[in-house]
């Protein structure tokens, strides 16, 4: 769409993920398709979040909106991390202003029965096919939530600040915890395989809340399951991005989980992140999304700092350190893309 | 009260803060005086949070409750970080289930006028005097919020997940930001000086939300103000504890801010924290408060690990990595104190 490449595989985005030379640093934004865009708010009017994720026509249009508007180097499939859970049989809703709410939180082994195994997500394959036809040489990134973050929603029943029931299960019933995460890993892998088979050029595994854990607990309770998802995609030979928030102490481990690219939030400079992640993986990030609320001059200083720090890595995909905040001025995002492409 | 010492200055708690030999590792809990205790919920019935912080009789009773029940090695003054802001003239309330809510969020230089300068906190001096008479050899820890965390409440108008307005001011209006924080540092220092002059044996500066920042931003925008608070207490010769959550990348800087002890959340093992903080300061922490929801056997394993890791530091005060969660079984806290004292 916006960049001059012949195929998604030759794009600056895919090349940067693989640590290959690029004509410019590629840039996209987590939650680029979302509430910061007036055209998104308009198209979503009166349509629930889960419903909109299940309609290939809507998924296609919403996914394309930020590509058209900002000229980013990659599209990311519009979806939600609980979509495969709903498909697997879990009774849940996404409540505006709250997030996912699970009808019957999973607190015991009996609750595992809620997860029938991967469900039908044919609508996702259909959306990917529609998107590939529209996107041309712009790569499409597939999307899924990681087992820990999914488990935390299932166990807590919704968003949490403390993860106390999740951690109580980890420490108190480790066998149940591992069985649950193994099942979630299966569901997640199946969801990503559908996207990969349909032709996405990369995938990002969102373990949004893994930063609630120490490295020791992450390695013991989480890494094996996330690694089984990412390793399970090896046959597709597409870059695998692994991202979480507040993961300063987890970056090395998150790379080891069969990732090709590690997403970094704004707390860790990319120079330091690169030391922690090692020379075999690219990095993605890491402008603080809150910086976009400062005047342009301050945004430019911070963005150029991130760009300079990213040069220490074998490959760098410019992004924010977390999702675009809904109140963000989309004009600043467009200007930021332009700055990154020119710099 | 519980421990065999003659004066608070000789207590295991104060000695551990100073890196001196101790008969046993001292232990107390952030938010030990609070909603986890039925006697607290009873005494607070029908009394607002701010009102209860302003009544010396209530402050005394609430502060003593966990000392009686658990036999912890230190009491911490029952208060709230916004108490000195209210005394300084800011119109605010503490709303149950939400937290502090500011009537007129501070978004411009004109808003600085809300902060008249340190107000009358004589009720705190009175509470400290009453407490010292009751506590005998058990040390009392003074309490205040740090400039960044206070500024974030003032600017956002209440609790925040993103700190977008706070960061927008930092980046966009750095002079206003520094003027605001300098004024908050004055108010905080005055609040702590009242407590120190009245006889507390140590102070803890809570920069609860500093973990939202990168180290570079912390050093540029926050450290000088927190350091001016802590350095301003030097004349009292009492240990100064400096604590925040999610501060893995900030621990060294937080120590440099004239702290004697750095509080560490559960994400960073105390062995690693000690490397970052250096050999001149003690550490406090860092059992995950969520671990207390696991069976006792798992709690014991984790607590003994924390204790062992704490031996790498010049001094170690056992604590949780953040405040006691309201749903915590207080019986487990009592048992934990006993375990730490015996180990």
XYZ file of C-alpha atoms in Angstrom:
686
model
C 0.000 0.000 0.000
C 2.318 2.741 1.209
C 5.807 1.340 0.795
C 7.562 0.472 -2.406
C 8.125 -3.270 -2.178
C 7.089 -6.109 -4.405
C 5.987 -8.695 -1.854
C 5.362 -8.707 1.886
C 8.359 -11.028 2.351
C 10.661 -8.361 0.896
C 9.126 -5.589 2.963
C 11.151 -3.459 5.358
C 9.041 -4.860 8.184
C 9.741 -8.535 7.516
C 13.391 -7.832 6.726
C 13.877 -5.893 9.972
C 12.281 -8.757 11.915
C 14.876 -11.067 10.345
C 17.789 -8.725 11.026
C 18.347 -8.042 7.299
C 19.315 -4.626 5.879
C 16.361 -2.286 5.308
C 15.860 0.910 3.254
C 14.268 2.592 6.318
C 13.217 1.534 9.803
C 9.733 0.053 9.496
C 7.016 1.291 11.829
C 3.564 0.154 12.951
C 1.622 0.723 16.162
C 0.006 -1.705 18.537
C -3.739 -0.876 18.562
C -3.279 1.227 15.438
C -6.703 -0.152 14.426
C -8.846 1.149 17.225
C -10.458 3.933 19.154
C -7.933 6.651 18.310
C -9.425 6.710 14.781
C -12.759 8.461 14.129
C -13.420 6.128 11.189
C -13.045 3.183 13.576
C -15.443 4.641 16.135
C -17.923 5.238 13.332
C -17.797 1.751 11.854
C -18.056 0.119 15.292
C -21.179 2.090 16.253
C -23.774 -0.305 17.615
C -21.625 -3.392 17.002
C -20.167 -5.296 19.955
C -16.444 -6.018 20.075
C -16.749 -9.803 19.745
C -19.213 -9.477 16.889
C -16.948 -7.096 15.033
C -14.013 -9.522 15.396
C -16.142 -12.276 13.824
C -17.228 -10.371 10.710
C -14.591 -10.692 7.973
C -15.849 -7.571 6.184
C -15.518 -5.452 9.330
C -12.178 -7.004 10.319
C -10.868 -6.191 6.867
C -12.035 -2.596 6.864
C -10.848 -1.892 10.431
C -7.471 -3.517 9.774
C -6.997 -1.393 6.651
C -7.994 1.952 8.215
C -4.651 2.791 9.890
C -2.685 1.520 6.881
C -4.513 3.970 4.653
C -4.391 6.827 7.107
C -0.868 6.561 8.515
C 1.041 4.670 5.834
C 2.436 2.243 8.395
C 4.705 -0.562 7.218
C 2.468 -3.376 8.431
C -1.171 -4.102 9.132
C -2.175 -6.092 12.185
C -5.245 -8.270 12.077
C -8.038 -6.630 14.051
C -9.070 -9.108 16.735
C -9.109 -9.564 20.499
C -7.110 -11.978 22.588
C -10.283 -13.646 23.882
C -11.642 -14.464 20.403
C -10.161 -18.001 20.367
C -11.441 -18.579 23.924
C -14.964 -17.707 22.846
C -14.532 -19.990 19.840
C -13.352 -22.749 22.170
C -16.628 -22.594 24.087
C -15.929 -20.168 26.952
C -18.942 -18.012 27.793
C -17.569 -14.471 27.845
C -18.215 -10.935 26.753
C -16.055 -7.869 26.116
C -17.606 -5.084 28.143
C -16.860 -1.520 26.981
C -14.766 0.304 29.583
C -13.988 -2.929 31.453
C -12.592 -5.548 29.099
C -13.240 -9.284 28.897
C -15.669 -10.678 31.468
C -15.894 -14.450 31.916
C -19.265 -15.841 33.048
C -17.850 -18.716 35.083
C -14.278 -17.966 36.187
C -12.065 -21.035 36.065
C -11.040 -21.849 39.627
C -10.795 -25.647 39.688
C -10.056 -28.639 37.503
C -13.738 -28.966 36.667
C -13.503 -25.580 34.934
C -11.137 -27.023 32.330
C -14.202 -28.596 30.729
C -15.169 -25.087 29.502
C -12.331 -25.338 27.002
C -13.610 -27.756 24.354
C -10.386 -27.425 22.358
C -9.844 -25.120 19.393
C -13.143 -23.986 17.920
C -14.097 -22.851 14.462
C -12.330 -19.611 13.550
C -13.017 -19.792 9.823
C -14.009 -16.107 9.940
C -10.389 -15.244 10.705
C -9.085 -17.200 7.713
C -11.652 -15.446 5.558
C -10.621 -12.014 6.885
C -6.960 -12.777 6.182
C -7.784 -13.762 2.605
C -9.770 -10.566 2.052
C -6.964 -8.520 3.572
C -4.183 -10.047 1.505
C -6.046 -9.072 -1.659
C -6.284 -5.468 -0.456
C -2.878 -5.078 1.150
C -0.709 -6.075 -1.774
C 2.942 -5.697 -0.719
C 2.112 -4.451 2.819
C 2.620 -7.318 5.270
C -0.180 -8.469 7.584
C 0.674 -9.457 11.163
C -1.309 -12.253 12.798
C -2.442 -11.892 16.380
C -3.010 -13.988 19.517
C -2.874 -13.719 23.312
C -0.363 -15.882 25.185
C -1.360 -18.618 27.632
C -0.503 -16.648 30.822
C -2.537 -13.597 29.884
C -5.458 -15.755 28.692
C -5.288 -17.843 31.872
C -5.337 -14.691 34.007
C -8.612 -13.553 32.395
C -10.154 -17.020 32.752
C -9.152 -17.407 36.403
C -9.778 -13.843 37.618
C -12.965 -13.580 35.561
C -11.816 -10.306 34.001
C -9.020 -7.752 34.150
C -7.013 -7.710 37.398
C -4.456 -5.495 39.071
C -3.093 -8.159 41.419
C -3.547 -11.544 39.689
C -4.031 -13.031 43.128
C -6.179 -15.985 42.074
C -3.950 -16.652 39.073
C -0.856 -16.736 41.253
C -2.640 -18.718 43.958
C -3.301 -21.417 41.344
C 0.286 -21.313 40.091
C 1.727 -21.782 43.554
C -1.025 -23.866 45.092
C -2.087 -26.144 42.218
C 0.822 -26.193 39.791
C -0.452 -29.326 38.003
C -3.800 -27.694 37.276
C -1.999 -24.511 36.193
C 0.210 -26.379 33.729
C -2.720 -28.408 32.377
C -4.703 -25.211 31.837
C -1.814 -23.443 30.118
C -1.066 -26.459 27.939
C -4.669 -26.434 26.760
C -4.537 -22.665 26.164
C -1.288 -23.097 24.248
C -3.049 -25.625 21.966
C -5.935 -23.230 21.348
C -3.603 -20.303 20.705
C -1.384 -22.295 18.388
C -4.400 -23.503 16.397
C -5.633 -19.880 16.129
C -2.254 -18.691 14.850
C -1.902 -21.651 12.473
C -5.195 -20.698 10.818
C -3.788 -17.205 10.270
C -0.407 -18.465 9.092
C -1.974 -20.952 6.696
C -4.156 -18.165 5.308
C -1.027 -16.164 4.577
C -0.066 -13.659 7.295
C 3.552 -12.514 6.977
C 4.360 -12.513 10.711
C 2.632 -13.128 14.034
C 2.682 -11.311 17.364
C 2.011 -13.181 20.588
C 0.708 -10.751 23.212
C 1.534 -11.738 26.770
C 0.330 -8.364 27.910
C 0.380 -9.044 31.659
C 3.435 -11.318 31.995
C 5.215 -8.372 33.623
C 3.339 -9.209 36.832
C 5.809 -12.071 37.326
C 9.398 -12.464 38.471
C 11.787 -14.080 36.004
C 11.938 -17.283 38.085
C 8.154 -17.643 38.049
C 7.975 -16.719 34.386
C 10.498 -19.412 33.505
C 8.778 -22.025 35.648
C 5.119 -21.324 34.956
C 4.865 -19.491 31.638
C 7.836 -19.809 29.295
C 7.304 -23.493 28.377
C 3.740 -22.794 27.235
C 4.520 -19.652 25.247
C 7.507 -21.427 23.708
C 5.303 -24.334 22.613
C 3.033 -21.866 20.782
C 5.870 -20.048 19.025
C 7.899 -23.180 18.283
C 4.756 -24.769 16.845
C 4.789 -22.156 14.084
C 8.324 -22.948 12.877
C 7.094 -24.716 9.719
C 5.580 -21.468 8.397
C 8.916 -19.653 8.388
C 7.429 -16.267 9.335
C 8.810 -13.908 12.014
C 7.353 -14.425 15.485
C 7.112 -11.328 17.705
C 6.719 -11.791 21.467
C 5.484 -8.849 23.533
C 4.544 -7.959 27.100
C 4.392 -4.839 29.295
C 6.644 -4.206 32.311
C 8.908 -7.057 31.259
C 12.297 -5.458 32.019
C 13.396 -8.570 33.920
C 11.823 -11.028 31.427
C 13.232 -9.855 28.096
C 15.911 -12.529 27.848
C 13.457 -15.288 28.708
C 10.835 -13.970 26.301
C 13.370 -14.163 23.492
C 14.286 -17.733 24.413
C 10.624 -18.720 23.990
C 11.202 -19.347 20.243
C 10.749 -15.656 19.363
C 12.424 -13.914 16.421
C 11.571 -10.425 17.676
C 11.014 -9.251 21.251
C 8.669 -6.334 21.847
C 9.922 -3.960 24.535
C 7.933 -1.416 26.537
C 9.296 2.093 27.205
C 10.867 1.236 30.554
C 13.924 -0.481 29.064
C 16.041 1.376 26.485
C 16.514 -0.685 23.316
C 20.285 -0.619 23.852
C 19.837 -2.410 27.179
C 17.076 -4.626 25.780
C 19.438 -5.757 23.029
C 22.058 -6.755 25.604
C 19.436 -8.776 27.476
C 17.869 -10.390 24.402
C 21.148 -11.216 22.663
C 22.462 -10.809 19.127
C 20.184 -13.356 17.460
C 16.892 -11.524 17.743
C 15.417 -8.253 16.584
C 13.595 -5.805 18.859
C 10.351 -3.902 18.493
C 9.385 -0.711 20.272
C 9.463 1.400 22.353
C 8.186 4.976 22.436
C 6.039 5.638 25.518
C 2.442 6.014 24.225
C 1.995 8.865 26.725
C 4.713 10.878 24.941
C 2.194 11.424 22.130
C 0.331 13.804 24.461
C 3.319 16.170 24.580
C 4.019 18.881 21.963
C 5.512 17.668 18.684
C 9.024 18.913 19.500
C 9.160 16.605 22.551
C 7.723 13.686 20.568
C 10.412 14.146 17.926
C 13.229 14.132 20.470
C 11.962 10.939 22.063
C 11.245 9.201 18.748
C 14.732 9.962 17.419
C 16.226 8.669 20.661
C 14.327 5.384 20.236
C 15.444 5.174 16.619
C 19.079 5.741 17.585
C 18.919 3.186 20.402
C 17.294 0.682 18.044
C 20.395 0.789 15.836
C 22.213 -1.264 18.503
C 19.942 -4.227 17.694
C 20.376 -6.654 14.770
C 16.962 -5.481 13.567
C 14.519 -2.822 14.781
C 10.808 -2.403 14.146
C 9.679 0.971 15.453
C 6.527 0.843 17.568
C 5.117 2.256 20.770
C 5.974 0.562 24.069
C 2.302 -0.416 24.474
C -0.916 0.122 22.521
C -2.060 3.472 21.135
C -4.141 5.176 23.852
C -7.715 5.894 22.717
C -7.318 9.644 23.361
C -4.314 9.901 21.005
C -4.446 12.494 18.217
C -4.176 10.361 15.047
C -2.487 13.267 13.254
C 0.509 12.828 15.529
C 0.737 9.147 14.606
C 0.778 9.993 10.890
C 3.474 12.589 11.480
C 5.463 10.080 13.512
C 5.377 7.520 10.679
C 6.668 10.183 8.349
C 9.451 11.129 10.761
C 10.575 7.505 11.145
C 10.581 6.971 7.390
C 12.642 10.095 6.779
C 15.173 9.521 9.564
C 5.865 -4.657 72.342
C 6.695 -7.982 70.755
C 10.462 -7.965 70.486
C 13.003 -7.972 73.266
C 14.816 -4.689 72.827
C 15.294 -1.784 75.135
C 14.792 1.128 72.744
C 13.563 1.500 69.177
C 17.077 2.547 68.127
C 18.428 -0.838 69.236
C 15.625 -2.745 67.566
C 16.275 -5.408 64.947
C 14.365 -3.238 62.490
C 16.500 -0.104 62.875
C 19.704 -2.132 63.035
C 18.838 -4.015 59.825
C 18.105 -0.686 58.114
C 21.609 0.420 59.102
C 23.262 -2.819 58.013
C 24.186 -3.778 61.589
C 24.053 -7.356 62.926
C 20.588 -8.441 64.102
C 19.305 -11.301 66.319
C 16.696 -12.151 63.672
C 15.494 -10.657 60.375
C 12.934 -7.991 61.239
C 9.564 -8.067 59.481
C 6.654 -5.695 58.940
C 4.103 -5.377 56.149
C 3.115 -2.440 54.002
C -0.617 -1.840 54.661
C -0.420 -4.052 57.748
C -2.847 -1.533 59.300
C -5.780 -1.853 56.968
C -8.622 -3.763 55.465
C -7.179 -7.230 55.936
C -7.945 -6.875 59.673
C -11.531 -7.287 60.964
C -10.728 -4.952 63.889
C -9.730 -2.287 61.363
C -12.893 -2.660 59.306
C -14.883 -2.396 62.543
C -13.210 0.765 63.852
C -13.451 2.478 60.451
C -17.208 1.830 60.137
C -18.918 5.067 59.158
C -15.689 7.120 59.273
C -14.186 8.442 56.038
C -10.546 7.738 55.229
C -9.346 11.343 55.479
C -11.227 11.876 58.741
C -9.707 8.758 60.249
C -6.194 9.927 59.286
C -6.828 13.211 61.103
C -7.986 11.761 64.436
C -4.975 10.974 66.645
C -6.964 8.483 68.752
C -7.996 6.503 65.665
C -4.569 6.739 64.048
C -3.059 5.378 67.247
C -5.458 2.467 67.578
C -5.272 1.511 63.898
C -1.468 1.725 63.880
C -1.272 -0.531 66.948
C -3.704 -3.200 65.702
C -1.266 -5.167 63.499
C 1.527 -4.822 66.060
C -0.661 -6.509 68.684
C -2.043 -9.124 66.324
C 1.020 -10.141 64.321
C 3.943 -9.181 66.567
C 5.657 -7.358 63.709
C 8.985 -5.623 64.357
C 7.775 -2.145 63.446
C 4.610 -0.099 63.396
C 3.872 2.218 60.487
C 1.910 5.381 61.049
C -1.603 4.978 59.671
C -2.089 7.738 57.115
C -2.614 8.301 53.419
C -0.256 9.852 50.913
C -2.748 12.628 50.131
C -3.070 13.777 53.775
C -0.393 16.508 53.415
C -1.974 17.630 50.112
C -5.324 18.102 51.829
C -3.548 19.978 54.640
C -1.853 22.163 52.024
C -5.227 23.276 50.721
C -6.000 20.861 47.876
C -9.694 20.019 47.653
C -9.778 16.223 47.487
C -11.479 13.151 48.804
C -10.527 9.498 49.165
C -13.346 7.559 47.542
C -13.787 3.938 48.690
C -13.020 1.546 45.839
C -11.430 4.304 43.741
C -8.761 6.141 45.727
C -7.919 9.848 45.884
C -10.087 12.117 43.730
C -8.972 15.728 43.186
C -11.737 18.300 42.625
C -9.728 20.511 40.270
C -6.945 18.511 38.583
C -3.762 20.542 38.199
C -3.158 21.034 34.491
C -1.539 24.465 34.248
C 0.647 26.870 36.164
C -2.453 28.536 37.622
C -3.206 25.260 39.400
C -0.041 25.622 41.502
C -1.959 28.182 43.555
C -3.926 25.245 45.048
C -0.812 24.344 47.002
C -0.590 26.952 49.747
C 2.562 25.395 51.143
C 2.729 22.967 54.062
C -0.457 23.084 56.123
C -1.144 22.269 59.748
C -0.574 18.585 60.438
C -0.474 18.876 64.221
C -2.786 15.856 64.398
C 0.052 13.733 63.058
C 2.503 14.953 65.710
C -0.108 14.219 68.355
C -0.678 10.695 66.977
C 3.076 10.008 66.976
C 3.327 11.119 70.628
C 0.421 8.870 71.647
C 1.938 5.978 69.709
C 5.418 6.289 71.195
C 3.933 5.970 74.672
C 2.149 2.767 73.668
C 4.820 1.179 71.500
C 7.707 1.199 73.965
C 10.687 -0.465 72.273
C 8.850 -1.189 68.997
C 9.934 1.358 66.380
C 7.413 3.538 64.572
C 7.911 4.256 60.854
C 6.866 7.654 59.504
C 5.055 7.864 56.200
C 4.769 10.104 53.144
C 4.129 9.928 49.405
C 6.899 11.047 47.042
C 6.576 14.038 44.686
C 6.064 12.006 41.489
C 3.242 9.900 42.878
C 1.583 12.947 44.474
C 1.964 14.924 41.254
C 0.379 12.088 39.281
C -2.744 12.210 41.475
C -2.919 15.998 41.266
C -2.513 16.096 37.494
C -4.626 13.065 36.536
C -7.258 13.939 39.131
C -7.157 10.426 40.587
C -5.567 7.015 40.050
C -4.337 6.346 36.507
C -3.125 3.395 34.479
C -1.310 5.415 31.853
C -0.159 8.695 33.493
C -0.676 10.355 30.141
C -1.348 13.854 31.459
C 1.470 13.559 33.980
C 3.931 12.549 31.290
C 2.568 15.158 28.885
C 3.442 17.815 31.477
C 6.907 16.338 32.069
C 7.764 16.356 28.391
C 5.763 19.366 27.305
C 6.134 21.771 30.228
C 9.241 20.669 32.098
C 9.550 23.987 33.973
C 6.026 23.676 35.346
C 6.670 20.028 36.180
C 9.816 20.868 38.151
C 8.131 23.776 39.934
C 5.236 21.530 40.923
C 7.515 18.767 42.162
C 9.701 21.226 44.075
C 6.605 22.494 45.863
C 5.437 18.925 46.558
C 8.899 18.056 47.868
C 8.637 20.967 50.323
C 5.228 19.823 51.526
C 6.372 16.212 51.839
C 9.542 17.163 53.664
C 7.603 19.325 56.107
C 5.175 16.431 56.706
C 8.030 14.024 57.425
C 9.874 16.549 59.600
C 6.813 16.841 61.834
C 6.880 13.071 62.245
C 10.646 12.935 62.765
C 10.575 15.752 65.316
C 7.793 13.931 67.161
C 10.024 10.875 67.402
C 9.489 8.298 64.647
C 12.413 5.877 64.350
C 12.490 5.706 60.538
C 10.553 7.015 57.556
C 9.336 5.434 54.347
C 8.859 7.516 51.230
C 6.294 5.832 48.955
C 6.811 6.551 45.277
C 4.246 3.914 44.488
C 3.884 4.628 40.790
C 7.451 5.619 39.835
C 7.687 2.283 38.022
C 5.732 3.860 35.166
C 8.972 5.624 34.148
C 12.177 4.689 32.377
C 15.395 5.212 34.309
C 16.352 8.192 32.137
C 13.043 9.942 32.820
C 13.191 9.024 36.490
C 16.643 10.552 36.829
C 15.671 13.670 34.922
C 12.195 14.381 36.267
C 11.863 12.661 39.636
C 15.095 11.776 41.394
C 16.151 15.358 42.274
C 12.848 16.005 44.044
C 12.730 12.739 45.966
C 16.380 13.222 46.907
C 15.656 16.697 48.265
C 12.991 15.193 50.538
C 15.195 12.402 51.834
C 18.355 14.519 52.109
C 16.333 17.115 54.016
C 15.875 14.585 56.814
C 19.592 13.961 57.360
C 19.697 15.960 60.612
C 17.351 13.463 62.299
C 19.708 10.531 61.770
C 16.933 7.987 61.211
C 16.831 5.382 58.420
C 15.094 6.508 55.242
C 13.324 3.811 53.239
C 12.477 4.497 49.583
C 9.885 2.312 47.884
C 8.069 1.939 44.568
C 6.379 -0.829 42.544
C 7.662 -2.151 39.219
C 10.986 -0.395 39.747
C 13.341 -3.112 38.457
C 15.156 -0.578 36.280
C 15.079 2.207 38.917
C 16.513 0.490 41.984
C 19.999 1.973 41.699
C 18.649 5.484 41.160
C 16.181 5.147 44.036
C 19.057 4.290 46.354
C 21.059 7.284 45.153
C 18.172 9.555 46.167
C 19.591 9.790 49.717
C 17.959 6.523 50.809
C 19.355 4.168 53.460
C 17.058 1.311 52.498
C 15.477 0.544 49.126
C 12.158 -1.272 49.075
C 11.927 -3.858 46.275
C 8.823 -5.419 44.751
C 8.641 -9.166 43.992
C 9.798 -8.821 40.383
C 13.488 -8.422 41.235
C 15.182 -11.030 43.464
C 16.939 -9.391 46.439
C 20.253 -10.840 45.252
C 19.918 -8.912 41.996
C 18.485 -5.859 43.771
C 21.552 -5.777 46.018
C 23.848 -5.744 42.988
C 21.890 -2.829 41.539
C 21.605 -0.859 44.776
C 25.189 -1.389 45.875
C 26.873 -2.344 49.122
C 26.029 0.822 51.083
C 22.299 0.347 51.451
C 19.943 -2.181 52.965
C 16.971 -3.706 51.152
C 13.374 -4.279 52.149
C 10.965 -6.806 50.682
C 9.917 -8.720 48.700
C 7.394 -11.566 48.979
C 4.643 -11.290 46.351
C 1.461 -10.330 48.262
C -0.445 -12.720 45.985
C 1.596 -15.659 47.324
C -0.404 -15.330 50.559
C -3.406 -16.764 48.675
C -1.590 -20.062 48.116
C -1.486 -22.936 50.644
C 0.907 -22.468 53.569
C 3.506 -24.900 52.190
C 3.940 -22.715 49.095
C 4.076 -19.532 51.196
C 6.809 -21.046 53.343
C 8.935 -22.015 50.341
C 8.678 -18.517 48.872
C 9.276 -16.741 52.206
C 12.390 -18.786 52.915
C 13.688 -18.033 49.436
C 13.233 -14.298 50.056
C 14.976 -14.632 53.412
C 17.915 -16.490 51.843
C 18.213 -13.965 49.008
C 18.088 -11.107 51.528
C 21.280 -12.441 53.145
C 23.198 -11.126 50.137
C 22.375 -7.549 51.223
C 24.181 -5.562 53.925
C 20.849 -5.424 55.772
C 17.429 -6.933 55.090
C 14.005 -5.967 56.395
C 11.481 -8.636 55.427
C 8.280 -7.273 53.915
C 5.907 -7.955 51.068
C 6.736 -6.600 47.624
C 3.693 -4.300 47.823
C 0.901 -3.669 50.320
C -1.146 -6.396 52.016
C -4.162 -7.117 49.773
C -7.484 -6.490 51.527
C -8.648 -10.096 50.969
C -5.576 -11.535 52.761
C -6.172 -13.984 55.616
C -4.559 -12.221 58.604
C -3.785 -15.576 60.194
C -1.298 -16.234 57.404
C 0.447 -12.927 58.142
C 0.827 -13.842 61.813
C 2.206 -17.236 60.848
C 4.602 -15.582 58.409
C 5.973 -13.262 61.113
C 6.571 -16.298 63.285
C 8.332 -18.131 60.436
C 10.642 -15.180 59.742
C 11.513 -14.797 63.414
C 12.339 -18.476 63.788
C 14.360 -18.786 60.558
